[in-house]
Short mmCIF file of C-alpha atoms and ligand atoms in Angstrom, two decimals:
data_model
loop_
_atom_site.label_atom_id
_atom_site.label_comp_id
_atom_site.label_asym_id
_atom_site.label_seq_id
_atom_site.Cartn_x
_atom_site.Cartn_y
_atom_site.Cartn_z
CA MET A 1 -0.21 1.90 -7.54
CA ASP A 2 -0.12 1.62 -4.15
CA ALA A 3 0.74 -1.42 -2.70
CA ILE A 4 -2.33 -1.56 -0.04
CA VAL A 5 -4.68 -0.36 -2.97
CA LEU A 6 -3.05 -3.18 -4.92
CA LEU A 7 -3.32 -5.74 -2.47
CA LYS A 8 -7.04 -4.75 -1.09
CA ASP A 9 -8.13 -4.90 -4.67
CA ASP A 10 -7.08 -8.31 -4.50
CA HIS A 11 -9.41 -9.17 -1.43
CA LYS A 12 -12.39 -7.53 -2.91
CA THR A 13 -11.85 -9.80 -6.32
CA VAL A 14 -11.61 -12.78 -4.07
CA GLU A 15 -14.32 -11.87 -1.81
CA LYS A 16 -16.80 -11.39 -5.00
CA LEU A 17 -16.12 -14.80 -6.12
CA PHE A 18 -16.78 -16.23 -2.98
CA LYS A 19 -20.33 -14.24 -2.91
CA GLU A 20 -20.56 -15.75 -6.64
CA PHE A 21 -19.80 -19.44 -4.45
CA GLU A 22 -22.48 -18.89 -2.68
CA LYS A 23 -25.14 -17.93 -4.54
CA ALA A 24 -24.95 -21.00 -7.22
CA GLY A 25 -27.53 -23.31 -6.92
CA ASP A 26 -26.89 -26.96 -5.24
CA GLY A 27 -26.94 -28.23 -8.47
CA ALA A 28 -24.63 -25.85 -10.08
CA HIS A 29 -21.24 -28.36 -9.88
CA LYS A 30 -20.04 -27.25 -13.23
CA LYS A 31 -20.52 -23.54 -12.39
CA LYS A 32 -18.88 -24.45 -8.72
CA ARG A 33 -16.00 -25.77 -10.02
CA ASP A 34 -15.22 -22.72 -12.20
CA ILE A 35 -15.43 -20.50 -9.86
CA VAL A 36 -13.46 -22.55 -7.61
CA ASP A 37 -10.76 -22.39 -10.47
CA LYS A 38 -10.85 -18.66 -10.64
CA ILE A 39 -10.89 -18.87 -6.72
CA ILE A 40 -6.93 -20.63 -6.58
CA GLU A 41 -5.42 -18.94 -9.63
CA GLU A 42 -6.42 -15.62 -7.65
CA LEU A 43 -5.93 -16.82 -4.43
CA THR A 44 -2.08 -18.59 -5.60
CA THR A 45 -1.05 -15.36 -7.28
CA HIS A 46 -1.87 -13.24 -4.15
CA ALA A 47 -0.09 -15.17 -1.86
CA TYR A 48 3.19 -15.23 -3.89
CA ILE A 49 2.55 -11.68 -4.48
CA GLU A 50 3.02 -11.30 -0.67
CA GLU A 51 5.38 -13.67 0.39
CA GLU A 52 7.72 -12.37 -2.29
CA ILE A 53 7.53 -8.85 -1.89
CA PHE A 54 5.36 -7.36 0.50
CA TYR A 55 5.49 -9.63 3.58
CA PRO A 56 9.76 -9.26 3.28
CA ALA A 57 9.52 -5.63 2.47
CA ALA A 58 6.78 -4.91 5.58
CA ARG A 59 8.96 -7.22 8.47
CA GLU A 60 12.49 -4.99 7.02
CA GLY A 61 10.56 -1.25 7.47
CA ALA A 62 8.00 -2.06 9.85
CA PRO A 63 9.56 -4.73 12.28
CA ASP A 64 7.33 -4.17 14.88
CA THR A 65 4.39 -5.84 13.29
CA VAL A 66 6.73 -9.24 12.61
CA ASP A 67 4.16 -11.54 14.87
CA HIS A 68 1.73 -10.70 12.25
CA ILE A 69 3.67 -11.41 9.52
CA LEU A 70 4.45 -14.85 11.10
CA GLU A 71 1.08 -15.48 11.67
CA SER A 72 0.08 -14.51 7.97
CA VAL A 73 2.76 -16.62 6.86
CA GLU A 74 0.68 -19.62 8.98
CA GLU A 75 -2.62 -18.97 7.47
CA HIS A 76 -1.11 -18.97 4.10
CA HIS A 77 0.18 -21.93 4.97
CA VAL A 78 -3.04 -23.66 5.30
CA VAL A 79 -4.82 -21.98 2.62
CA VAL A 80 -2.19 -23.12 -0.21
CA TRP A 81 -2.72 -26.63 0.84
CA MET A 82 -6.38 -26.07 0.87
CA LEU A 83 -6.61 -24.83 -2.77
CA SER A 84 -4.37 -27.88 -3.59
CA GLU A 85 -6.70 -30.33 -2.18
CA LEU A 86 -9.60 -28.40 -4.17
CA ARG A 87 -7.52 -28.49 -7.28
CA GLY A 88 -7.94 -31.98 -7.83
CA MET A 89 -10.93 -32.67 -6.51
CA ASP A 90 -14.80 -33.32 -7.93
CA PRO A 91 -17.13 -31.05 -7.09
CA GLU A 92 -19.86 -33.68 -6.60
CA ASP A 93 -17.47 -34.89 -4.03
CA GLU A 94 -19.37 -34.31 -0.11
CA ARG A 95 -16.64 -33.19 0.93
CA PHE A 96 -16.26 -30.25 -1.65
CA VAL A 97 -18.60 -27.41 -0.78
CA ALA A 98 -17.51 -28.27 2.88
CA LYS A 99 -13.82 -27.90 2.18
CA VAL A 100 -14.53 -24.41 -0.02
CA THR A 101 -16.86 -23.27 3.31
CA VAL A 102 -13.51 -23.88 5.53
CA LEU A 103 -11.37 -21.70 2.84
CA MET A 104 -13.53 -18.98 2.94
CA GLU A 105 -13.36 -18.33 6.28
CA ASN A 106 -10.13 -18.75 7.05
CA VAL A 107 -9.57 -16.53 3.80
CA ARG A 108 -11.86 -14.19 5.47
CA HIS A 109 -10.41 -14.26 8.74
CA HIS A 110 -7.26 -13.79 7.86
CA VAL A 111 -8.02 -10.41 5.15
CA GLU A 112 -10.14 -8.82 7.91
CA GLU A 113 -7.17 -9.27 10.25
CA GLU A 114 -4.43 -7.59 6.94
CA GLU A 115 -7.17 -5.07 6.38
CA GLU A 116 -7.82 -3.68 10.12
CA GLU A 117 -4.99 -4.41 12.26
CA TRP A 118 -2.10 -4.90 10.01
CA PHE A 119 -2.19 -2.82 6.49
CA PRO A 120 -2.86 0.74 8.72
CA LYS A 121 0.61 -0.20 10.59
CA VAL A 122 2.70 -0.71 7.54
CA ARG A 123 1.43 2.45 5.96
CA GLU A 124 2.29 4.65 8.64
CA ALA A 125 5.92 3.10 9.03
CA MET A 126 6.55 3.09 5.73
CA GLY A 127 5.23 5.66 3.39
CA ARG A 128 3.90 6.20 0.37
CA ASN A 129 7.10 6.62 -2.16
CA ARG A 130 8.15 2.97 -0.24
CA LEU A 131 4.76 1.89 -1.06
CA GLN A 132 4.16 2.96 -4.29
CA GLU A 133 7.25 0.84 -5.30
CA LEU A 134 6.18 -1.95 -4.01
CA GLY A 135 3.17 -1.73 -5.52
CA GLU A 136 4.44 -1.62 -9.03
CA ARG A 137 6.86 -4.48 -8.63
CA MET A 138 3.93 -6.67 -7.20
CA GLU A 139 1.84 -5.97 -10.59
CA LYS A 140 4.94 -7.19 -12.34
CA ALA A 141 5.42 -10.24 -10.45
CA LYS A 142 1.98 -11.20 -10.85
CA ALA A 143 2.61 -12.27 -14.30
CA GLU A 144 5.14 -14.68 -12.39
CA ALA A 145 3.28 -16.44 -9.86
CA PRO A 146 3.45 -19.72 -10.15
CA ALA A 147 0.01 -22.17 -11.25
CA ASP A 148 0.66 -24.77 -8.16
CA PRO A 149 -0.39 -23.15 -4.85
CA LEU A 150 2.22 -25.69 -3.77
CA ALA A 151 4.93 -23.80 -4.99
CA VAL A 152 4.01 -20.10 -2.74
CA SER A 153 6.68 -20.80 -0.28
CA SER A 154 4.45 -20.96 2.89
CA ALA A 155 3.31 -24.28 1.67
CA ASP A 156 6.79 -25.33 3.09
CA LYS A 157 7.33 -26.48 6.39
FE1 FE2 B 1 -2.13 -12.82 2.96
FE1 FE2 B 2 -4.06 -10.37 1.45
#
């Protein structure tokens, strides 16, 4: 599995969950809680494999994109803290939907920048074999991802 294809697949999975959340009715608290639990799991795993494997490899293989990578880590930082807050939040809390909405805005912006501006440069700099090897490592690393969003390295600082 090509690393960029794998990451884009993850982005699609998350976008599907976002759409489900947006479609859930006002009173569907239990359903929204379940969807947010899945979002937390997907995004924590995704941030983990990007930060442990893909970002460091891209920093080495596509050094011209370092500014993008550093900004991405700061965006992850905000996202994992929001995920952590959502973890313990009552879905009936008046801040719950607002927090998920801002999370979705942040993630959509981040994904758009990764896919439109950054991935093409990484693909060009790193080539097919290297991306294939990284994809395999990331696929395996998913099993080691933490459940706690704050255990992802960008949570620090
Ligand atoms: Fe990312
Ligand atoms: Fe991503």
